[in-house]
Amino acid sequence: MTACSTGPADNRAQFELKAKPAAPRLSQPDAPVKSYGLADGQAFERLLNADALLQAGDIDAAQKQLDLLRQAELSPEQRGKYTVLAAQIDLSMGDAEQALYRLKTVRPLLLEEADRISYYRSLAFGYSLTGNVLQAVSSRIRLGNLLREPKQQQDNVRAIVETLASLPDDEAAVAPELSAELQGWMALAKILKLSRQTGTDSAAAINQWRADYPGHAANAEFLQAYLTSPPTVTPADSASGHEPLAPVAIPAIAVLLPTSGPYAPAGKAIKEGMLAAYRAEIVGGATAVPLKFYDSGQEDVVQLYRQAVTDGAKHVVGPLVKEQIETLAANAELSVPVLALNHVDNLQHDNLYQFGLSPIDEAQAVARKARRDGKQRVLILVPNTGQGQRVGNYLTAAWQAQGGTVAGMQSYDPRLHDIGAVLERLLETVNHPGALQGVEALLLSANADAARELAVQLKYRQAGGFTVYAMPTIYSGRPDPGKDAELGAFDFCDIPWLFDNYYQGPVSRASLQSHLQGLSDGLDRLAALGVDAYYLLNLLPQLAVQPYAGATGKLGLNAENRVTRTLVCAQFTGGVPVPNGYAD
């Protein structure tokens, strides 16, 4: 995210970090809801509908079903189901505290078995999100007693062991006040954690553990399955045609994101994307790696990193701000791999990967698209900001690398709305006044307002054959036919997440809209960054040779450990972007 720098402000509209007033939450504990006096059968049908919609990922529709019910008129059993469903909606929105508050009012013995499973699974999920590891494991132990399918039992065993393995050693010490079953789980997790760290054979220790804890749940075939089965595989990307990549097991993920300060809206969008990917793993039956969030908005990033490692993290995502990435690389021994969520030019460090919405990839996509269309001689027009000048350099380098000729480059002041006048001067520099002879296209960096101003100028000049290839900053991410009707001559390249059928992953853009309410338009792109960041953790070692079709592009890894992105290109038709394929 190029705006996360203390340099001159960028004019990229999608990265304005001004939060709108938060939308009111639905169905708060004491909020009045409209009741229709439904009979028991009708109320039960509403609950079943809400359950089905929730399982299908339609959170808003599920909430609307619950809003038609009044809890006071439900039977105790129905009220319990209602509360579990409401808590699951809270969890889907990342509000673990509210979910746990609800769940503590439920009497699980009154629930049907399927709802009791959902209850304990939700408890475990909520406690994991709030960092209460022992409570999360205790909930999973109770969940294990209800599961019938061997695959579900194996996944639950794996979740218990890996959750406990994330505990620091001093907290993981077996305490006498714990139940015998939980003591057994903690002792087993300690054995497996030591084996993983040292590479030693744990067979003898496990045999001794079996003798110490006879009859323990993990003594069944499920432990053997855990020890011999490969880690959970990220779902294949049907669009790429590749087989699933074999991921590396990661016991815990620490996420360094700003939840306070000027970049908090950006941090929230990325967090929502990561949480959505985490939830999708659970819904899909996989063992999701717990996420632990640290506020990088106020704290020393080096100290945060060290704290995350001390807390048991085996992978760190973030930070987001460029200066913090530089500080971390310069002052911390990166014993645990870092997936930074931005890109700093000319920065390389062992165990540091950089993944952001870099304009380098966007410039390369624009250049490839224009050369594929047969263009040779172009002009470049960029804002007169520090970021604008960097983008101009990226566009120049990308175009020349494609064998094209840059006839001239000029900058404009977006505050003065002088883009048309600057274009006129640029044309006079490379041709005779008022002519476009010899220049076939314009490579443009502009926000939506400046792009519309330029479109009017081009139309006035009757430059219908003059093609504009723009950076994605001209598009807010949401169709606006009324305002963008003039942009019919403009091509641009953007992330697959914004176009139907180009991203086939488990987390759709539509499923996250309610979670991004109150944030500026354009932050959807950062939610997509969060989705991809979660899945990339397992794929980084192989990404250099096998690309991954993600929400932010077809992703690869270059020699500098920067995650590269191939984007989807589109052209405005009737004011609406129509995609025409990847820029490769």
Tab-separated table of C-alpha atoms in Angstrom, residues 360 363-364 367 380 390-404 406 443:
chain	number	residue	atom	x	y	z
A	360	ILE	CA	5.410	-1.594	-9.908
A	363	ALA	CA	2.836	-0.163	-14.236
A	364	GLN	CA	4.033	-3.432	-15.722
A	367	ALA	CA	2.760	-1.544	-20.253
A	380	ILE	CA	3.381	9.623	-19.619
A	390	ARG	CA	7.915	7.199	-8.490
A	391	VAL	CA	4.985	5.932	-10.544
A	392	GLY	CA	6.319	7.876	-13.542
A	393	ASN	CA	9.658	6.119	-13.151
A	394	TYR	CA	7.929	2.732	-12.872
A	395	LEU	CA	5.895	3.415	-16.020
A	396	THR	CA	8.974	4.548	-17.931
A	397	ALA	CA	10.978	1.484	-16.891
A	398	ALA	CA	8.125	-0.895	-17.657
A	399	TRP	CA	7.446	0.643	-21.086
A	400	GLN	CA	11.089	0.641	-22.129
A	401	ALA	CA	11.463	-2.946	-20.909
A	402	GLN	CA	8.652	-3.820	-23.331
A	403	GLY	CA	10.584	-2.204	-26.194
A	404	GLY	CA	8.414	0.927	-26.391
A	406	VAL	CA	8.591	7.313	-24.281
A	443	LEU	CA	0.130	6.140	-19.855
